Coordinates of C-alpha atoms and ligand atoms in Angstrom, one line a residue:
M1 CA 136.5 102.8 87.7
A2 CA 132.7 102.8 87.6
R3 CA 130.9 103.8 90.7
R4 CA 128.8 101.1 92.3
A5 CA 125.3 101.6 93.7
L6 CA 123.1 99.2 95.7
I7 CA 119.3 99.8 95.5
T8 CA 117.0 98.1 98.0
G9 CA 113.4 98.1 96.6
I10 CA 114.7 97.9 93.0
T11 CA 111.5 96.0 91.9
G12 CA 109.3 98.9 93.1
Q13 CA 108.2 102.1 91.2
D14 CA 111.1 104.3 92.3
G15 CA 113.7 101.5 92.2
S16 CA 113.1 101.0 88.5
Y17 CA 113.4 104.7 87.6
L18 CA 116.5 105.1 89.8
A19 CA 118.1 102.0 88.3
E20 CA 117.6 103.4 84.8
L21 CA 119.1 106.8 85.9
L22 CA 122.2 105.2 87.5
L23 CA 122.8 103.0 84.5
E24 CA 122.6 106.0 82.2
K25 CA 125.2 107.7 84.4
G26 CA 127.6 104.7 84.1
Y27 CA 127.1 103.1 87.5
E28 CA 127.3 99.4 88.1
V29 CA 123.9 98.8 89.7
T30 CA 123.1 96.0 92.1
G31 CA 119.5 95.5 93.2
M32 CA 118.6 93.6 96.4
V33 CA 115.5 91.5 95.9
R34 CA 113.6 89.4 98.5
R35 CA 112.4 85.9 98.0
S36 CA 108.9 85.5 96.6
S37 CA 107.0 82.6 95.0
T38 CA 106.3 84.6 91.9
V39 CA 108.6 86.8 89.8
T40 CA 108.3 90.5 90.7
F41 CA 110.6 91.9 88.1
E42 CA 108.0 93.4 85.7
R43 CA 109.2 97.0 86.3
I44 CA 112.9 96.2 85.6
S45 CA 112.6 93.5 83.0
H46 CA 113.7 95.9 80.2
I47 CA 117.0 96.6 82.0
Q48 CA 117.5 93.3 83.9
D49 CA 120.4 92.1 81.8
R50 CA 122.4 95.3 82.9
L51 CA 121.7 94.8 86.6
T52 CA 123.1 92.5 89.2
L53 CA 120.2 91.2 91.3
V54 CA 121.1 89.7 94.8
P55 CA 118.9 88.1 97.4
G56 CA 118.3 89.9 100.7
D57 CA 115.6 91.2 103.0
L58 CA 115.4 94.2 105.3
L59 CA 114.0 91.8 107.9
D60 CA 117.3 89.9 107.9
E61 CA 120.5 91.7 109.0
A62 CA 122.9 88.9 108.0
S63 CA 121.6 89.1 104.4
L64 CA 122.3 92.9 104.3
I65 CA 125.9 92.4 105.6
E66 CA 126.5 89.7 103.0
V67 CA 125.2 91.9 100.1
L68 CA 127.4 94.8 101.2
R69 CA 130.5 92.6 101.7
S70 CA 130.2 90.9 98.3
H71 CA 129.2 94.0 96.2
R72 CA 131.1 96.8 98.0
P73 CA 128.8 99.7 96.8
H74 CA 129.9 103.3 97.1
E75 CA 126.2 104.4 97.4
V76 CA 123.2 102.7 99.0
Y77 CA 119.7 103.8 98.2
N78 CA 117.2 102.4 100.7
L79 CA 113.9 102.4 98.8
A80 CA 112.6 99.1 100.2
A81 CA 109.6 99.4 102.6
Q82 CA 106.1 98.3 103.3
S83 CA 104.9 101.5 101.5
F84 CA 101.1 101.3 101.4
V85 CA 99.5 103.4 104.1
Q86 CA 96.2 101.5 104.2
T87 CA 98.0 98.2 104.8
S88 CA 100.0 99.7 107.6
F89 CA 96.8 99.9 109.7
G90 CA 96.2 96.2 109.3
Q91 CA 99.8 95.1 109.6
P92 CA 101.4 97.7 111.9
V93 CA 104.1 95.4 113.3
L94 CA 105.3 94.2 109.9
T95 CA 105.3 97.8 108.7
G96 CA 107.4 98.8 111.8
E97 CA 109.8 95.9 111.3
T98 CA 110.4 96.7 107.6
T99 CA 109.9 100.4 107.2
A100 CA 111.4 101.5 110.6
L101 CA 113.8 98.8 112.0
G102 CA 114.9 97.8 108.5
V103 CA 116.6 101.2 108.2
T104 CA 118.6 100.5 111.4
R105 CA 119.6 97.1 110.2
L106 CA 120.9 98.6 107.0
L107 CA 122.7 101.5 108.7
D108 CA 124.3 99.1 111.1
A109 CA 125.4 96.8 108.3
I110 CA 127.0 99.9 106.6
R111 CA 128.7 100.9 109.8
L112 CA 130.2 97.4 110.1
V113 CA 131.2 96.7 106.5
D114 CA 132.2 100.2 105.1
P115 CA 131.3 103.5 106.9
D116 CA 132.4 105.4 103.8
I117 CA 129.3 104.3 102.0
R118 CA 126.9 107.1 101.2
F119 CA 123.4 106.3 102.3
Y120 CA 120.0 107.6 101.1
Q121 CA 116.9 107.0 103.2
A122 CA 113.5 107.2 101.4
S123 CA 111.6 109.4 103.9
S124 CA 108.1 110.6 103.3
S125 CA 105.7 113.5 103.5
E126 CA 103.5 111.1 105.5
M127 CA 105.7 112.1 108.4
F128 CA 104.0 115.6 108.4
G129 CA 100.5 113.9 108.6
K130 CA 98.2 116.2 110.4
V131 CA 100.2 119.2 109.3
V132 CA 101.2 121.9 111.8
E133 CA 102.2 124.4 109.1
V134 CA 101.5 125.0 105.3
P135 CA 103.6 124.4 103.2
Q136 CA 105.9 121.8 104.9
N137 CA 109.7 122.2 104.8
E138 CA 112.7 120.5 106.5
R139 CA 112.0 122.2 109.8
T140 CA 108.3 121.5 110.0
P141 CA 107.5 119.2 113.0
F142 CA 106.2 115.7 112.3
Y143 CA 102.7 114.5 113.3
P144 CA 102.3 111.1 111.5
R145 CA 98.7 109.7 111.2
S146 CA 99.4 106.0 110.3
P147 CA 101.7 103.2 111.4
Y148 CA 103.4 103.8 108.1
G149 CA 104.0 107.5 108.9
V150 CA 105.2 106.6 112.4
A151 CA 107.6 104.0 111.0
K152 CA 109.0 106.6 108.5
V153 CA 109.6 109.1 111.4
Y154 CA 111.7 106.5 113.1
G155 CA 113.6 105.8 109.8
H156 CA 114.2 109.5 109.4
W157 CA 115.6 110.0 112.9
I158 CA 117.7 106.9 112.9
T159 CA 119.3 108.2 109.7
V160 CA 120.0 111.6 111.3
N161 CA 121.3 109.8 114.4
Y162 CA 123.7 107.6 112.6
R163 CA 125.0 110.7 110.7
E164 CA 125.6 112.5 113.9
S165 CA 126.8 109.5 116.0
Y166 CA 129.1 107.8 113.5
Q167 CA 129.7 110.5 110.9
L168 CA 128.1 108.4 108.2
H169 CA 127.2 110.2 104.9
A170 CA 123.5 109.5 105.6
T171 CA 120.8 111.6 103.9
S172 CA 117.1 111.7 104.4
G173 CA 115.0 112.7 101.3
I174 CA 111.6 113.8 102.4
L175 CA 109.7 113.1 99.2
F176 CA 106.1 114.1 98.7
N177 CA 103.8 111.7 96.6
H178 CA 105.2 110.9 93.2
E179 CA 103.5 108.8 90.7
S180 CA 103.9 107.2 87.2
S181 CA 102.6 104.5 85.0
R182 CA 104.6 102.1 87.1
R183 CA 102.8 103.0 90.3
G184 CA 101.2 100.1 92.2
L185 CA 97.5 99.6 91.3
E186 CA 96.4 100.1 95.0
F187 CA 97.6 103.7 95.2
V188 CA 94.8 106.2 94.3
T189 CA 96.4 107.9 91.2
R190 CA 97.0 104.6 89.4
K191 CA 93.7 103.2 90.7
I192 CA 92.0 106.1 89.0
S193 CA 94.1 106.1 85.7
H194 CA 93.6 102.3 85.4
G195 CA 89.9 102.6 86.3
V196 CA 89.4 105.4 83.7
A197 CA 91.1 103.2 81.0
R198 CA 88.9 100.2 81.9
I199 CA 85.8 102.3 81.8
K200 CA 86.7 103.9 78.5
L201 CA 87.4 100.5 77.0
G202 CA 84.1 99.1 78.2
L203 CA 85.7 96.7 80.7
D204 CA 84.1 98.3 83.8
D205 CA 81.2 100.7 84.6
E206 CA 82.2 102.2 87.9
L207 CA 85.2 103.2 90.1
R208 CA 84.9 102.8 93.9
L209 CA 87.0 105.2 95.9
G210 CA 87.3 106.5 99.4
N211 CA 87.9 110.2 100.5
L212 CA 87.7 112.4 97.5
E213 CA 88.6 115.6 99.4
A214 CA 92.2 114.5 100.5
Q215 CA 94.8 116.8 99.0
R216 CA 98.2 115.8 97.9
D217 CA 101.3 117.4 96.3
W218 CA 101.7 114.9 93.4
G219 CA 104.8 114.9 91.2
Y220 CA 106.3 112.5 88.6
A221 CA 108.5 109.7 89.9
G222 CA 111.0 110.1 87.0
D223 CA 111.8 113.6 88.2
Y224 CA 112.1 112.6 91.8
V225 CA 114.8 109.9 91.5
E226 CA 117.1 112.5 90.1
A227 CA 116.8 114.4 93.4
M228 CA 117.9 111.2 95.3
W229 CA 121.0 110.9 93.2
L230 CA 121.8 114.7 93.6
M231 CA 121.6 114.3 97.4
L232 CA 124.3 111.7 97.5
Q233 CA 126.6 113.8 95.3
Q234 CA 126.9 116.6 97.9
D235 CA 130.0 116.9 100.1
A236 CA 127.9 116.8 103.3
A237 CA 124.8 114.7 104.0
D238 CA 121.6 116.6 104.9
D239 CA 117.8 116.4 104.7
Y240 CA 115.8 117.7 101.8
V241 CA 112.1 118.1 101.0
I242 CA 111.2 117.2 97.4
A243 CA 107.8 118.4 96.2
T244 CA 106.1 120.4 93.4
G245 CA 104.7 123.1 95.7
E246 CA 101.1 122.5 94.3
T247 CA 98.3 120.6 95.9
H248 CA 95.3 119.0 94.3
S249 CA 92.4 116.9 95.6
V250 CA 91.6 113.3 94.7
R251 CA 88.4 114.8 93.2
E252 CA 90.5 117.0 90.9
F253 CA 92.6 114.0 89.9
C254 CA 89.4 112.2 88.9
E255 CA 88.0 115.2 87.0
L256 CA 91.1 115.6 84.9
A257 CA 91.6 111.8 84.3
F258 CA 88.0 111.2 83.2
G259 CA 88.0 114.5 81.3
H260 CA 91.1 113.4 79.3
V261 CA 89.0 110.6 77.7
G262 CA 85.9 112.7 77.3
L263 CA 84.0 111.4 80.3
D264 CA 82.5 113.0 83.5
Y265 CA 83.8 111.4 86.7
E266 CA 80.5 112.0 88.5
D267 CA 78.9 109.4 86.2
F268 CA 81.3 106.7 87.3
V269 CA 82.9 107.3 90.7
V270 CA 81.2 105.7 93.7
Q271 CA 82.3 106.4 97.3
D272 CA 82.9 103.3 99.3
E273 CA 83.6 103.1 103.1
R274 CA 86.1 100.4 102.6
F275 CA 88.6 102.8 101.2
F276 CA 88.4 105.4 104.0
R277 CA 91.3 105.3 106.6
P278 CA 91.0 105.2 110.4
A279 CA 93.0 108.5 110.5
E280 CA 93.5 110.6 107.4
V281 CA 96.1 113.0 106.1
D282 CA 94.0 115.8 104.7
L283 CA 96.4 118.2 103.1
L284 CA 100.0 118.0 102.0
V285 CA 102.0 120.6 100.1
G286 CA 105.7 120.8 100.2
D287 CA 108.3 123.7 100.0
A288 CA 111.3 122.4 98.1
S289 CA 113.2 125.7 98.0
K290 CA 116.2 124.1 99.8
A291 CA 116.5 121.4 97.2
R292 CA 116.2 124.1 94.5
A293 CA 118.9 126.3 96.1
V294 CA 121.4 123.5 97.1
L295 CA 120.8 120.7 94.6
G296 CA 119.6 122.8 91.7
W297 CA 116.6 120.5 91.5
K298 CA 113.1 121.4 90.3
P299 CA 110.2 119.3 89.0
K300 CA 109.8 119.1 85.2
T301 CA 106.4 117.5 84.9
S302 CA 103.1 119.4 85.6
F303 CA 100.1 117.9 87.4
E304 CA 98.1 117.9 84.2
E305 CA 100.9 116.2 82.2
L306 CA 101.2 113.6 85.0
V307 CA 97.5 112.7 84.9
H308 CA 97.5 112.5 81.1
L309 CA 100.6 110.3 80.9
M310 CA 99.2 107.9 83.4
V311 CA 95.8 107.6 81.7
D312 CA 97.4 107.3 78.3
A313 CA 99.8 104.5 79.6
D314 CA 96.9 102.5 81.0
L315 CA 94.9 102.9 77.9
A316 CA 97.8 101.6 75.9
L317 CA 98.4 98.8 78.4
L318 CA 94.8 97.6 78.4
S319 CA 94.6 97.9 74.6
D320 CA 97.4 95.4 74.5
R321 CA 99.9 97.9 73.2
G322 CA 101.6 98.4 76.6
R323 CA 105.3 99.1 77.1
P324 CA 107.1 100.1 80.3
G325 CA 106.4 103.8 79.7
R326 CA 107.4 107.0 81.4
Ligands
NAP401 P1 106.9 100.4 96.1 O1 106.6 100.5 94.7 O2 105.9 99.9 97.0 O3 108.3 99.5 96.3 C1 108.6 99.0 97.5 C2 109.8 98.1 97.3 O4 110.2 97.5 98.6 C3 109.6 96.8 96.5 O5 110.7 96.6 95.6 C4 109.4 95.7 97.5 O6 109.8 94.4 97.0 C5 110.5 96.2 98.5 N1 110.3 95.5 99.8 C6 109.2 95.5 100.6 N2 109.5 94.8 101.8 C7 110.8 94.4 101.7 C8 111.7 93.7 102.6 N3 111.3 93.2 103.7 N4 113.0 93.5 102.2 C9 113.4 94.0 101.0 N5 112.6 94.6 100.1 C10 111.3 94.9 100.5 O7 107.4 101.8 96.7 P2 107.9 103.1 95.9 O8 106.6 104.0 95.6 O9 108.8 102.8 94.8 O10 108.6 103.9 97.0 C11 110.0 103.7 97.3 C12 110.3 104.2 98.7 O11 110.0 105.5 98.9 C13 109.5 103.4 99.8 O12 110.4 103.4 100.9 C14 108.4 104.4 100.1 O13 107.9 104.2 101.4 C15 109.1 105.7 99.9 N6 108.3 106.8 99.5 C16 107.5 106.7 98.4 C17 106.7 107.8 98.0 C18 105.9 107.8 96.8 O14 105.0 108.7 96.6 N7 106.0 106.8 95.9 C19 106.9 109.1 98.7 C20 107.7 109.1 99.8 C21 108.4 108.0 100.2 P3 108.7 93.4 96.3 O15 108.7 93.8 94.8 O16 109.3 92.1 96.6 O17 107.4 93.7 96.9
F7E402 O1 96.4 107.8 99.0 C1 92.9 108.9 99.3 C2 93.6 108.4 100.5 O2 97.3 105.5 98.9 C3 96.3 109.2 98.7 C4 102.6 106.3 99.4 O3 103.5 106.3 98.3 O4 102.5 108.7 99.3 C5 101.7 107.5 99.3 O5 100.8 107.5 100.4 C6 95.0 109.8 99.2 C7 94.7 109.4 100.6 O6 98.9 107.5 98.9 C8 91.2 106.0 97.7 O7 92.7 108.4 101.6 C9 90.7 108.1 98.3 O8 94.3 110.5 101.3 O9 97.6 107.0 96.9 P1 97.5 106.8 98.3 P2 99.3 108.0 100.3 O10 98.5 107.4 101.4 O11 99.3 109.5 100.2 C10 103.3 108.9 100.5 C11 104.1 110.1 100.3 C12 104.1 107.7 100.8 O12 105.2 107.8 101.4 C13 103.5 106.3 100.7 O13 104.4 105.3 100.6 O14 93.9 109.3 98.4 N1 92.0 107.9 98.6 N2 90.2 106.9 97.8 C14 92.4 106.7 98.3 N3 93.6 106.0 98.4 C15 93.6 104.8 97.9 N4 94.8 104.1 98.0 N5 92.6 104.1 97.4 C16 91.3 104.7 97.3 O15 90.4 104.1 96.8

């Protein structure tokens, strides 16, 4: 019998890669999608006929219970969230309702419908925020710097709490930034790769950004969804950091991305106050040695390869040759 998986957030970047991976592994994949006035299936349109899409929303517990009752998944991957840090400053309550309390609603639905379900929570390096040690591992204390980060800390601890209180197989994957050609246009990496392509093709003549000195541990989303799956195949649920172990600044990302098409970023990048945050996360770099030892996971895509694949994909997209790429 095929294993059944439910993915919340299937229309997002990670949801689309995870759905591809689980289909390859022979899973029956159900994706929960929320109501919207326009179609949001662009990232999954190439696999849509192999998926079952069901309505539901992390803000509505009854819808979660109904999805679990009617599809009876063995594994639930909770990828849905209000995931943009900048928006969380302007919409802190919505962010808390979705990204924090949404996790409890889903865990409670699992407890009621089928406590044998294995659960994955999409936790984040944003929980480390103003870091208290470098690099960050599973034991590093949290110090979030945005309503998003605060909400993810809640999501992390409620996952641990349901594991310990009700013996659920509930795992928290603490993933550092991971990117791809399917990244939302508002996140800095995609904003840069898309901006570079627009400038190269003569569609724009500048790129407005915020803090160029922020440093992140950037990996490739396709590599990271494999870690999510591996976590749910372990006998015992646990917490894992997933990262490359390298850190680079936004400035370095710009330098490589513009350089890839023969341009100098300093000729095009303009700093704009609008893109600075009330509180910043200056430096993130993860230590994924536990994931390597226990899961046998390591990243396959280098920083340079990531930057190049994103710029190439946006050039192809804007030159009208675009496909859902890697
Ligand atoms: P994303 O592209 O922003 O996708 C977010 C998904 O959540 C979308 O499918 C969105 O649906 C859905 N969603 C939002 N609010 C919802 C609600 N109330 N009910 C149901 N679904 C809702 O995010 P991502 O980059 O794939 O990230 C996946 C998860 O990992 C998120 O939880 C994120 O916070 C976390 N995370 C991401 C990273 C990263 O670097 N990418 C790192 C660590 C953790 P619509 O299409 O309808 O908007
Ligand atoms: O910002 C700086 C910005 O929005 C990265 C989410 O997936 O990863 C993501 O959160 C850095 C920040 O991602 C612009 O100030 C400069 O320091 O791409 P970002 P994020 O905030 O790190 C974590 C792990 C998550 O969990 C989140 O869901 O880049 N930056 N100039 C800019 N950022 C943006 N967005 N736009 C700019 O113009």
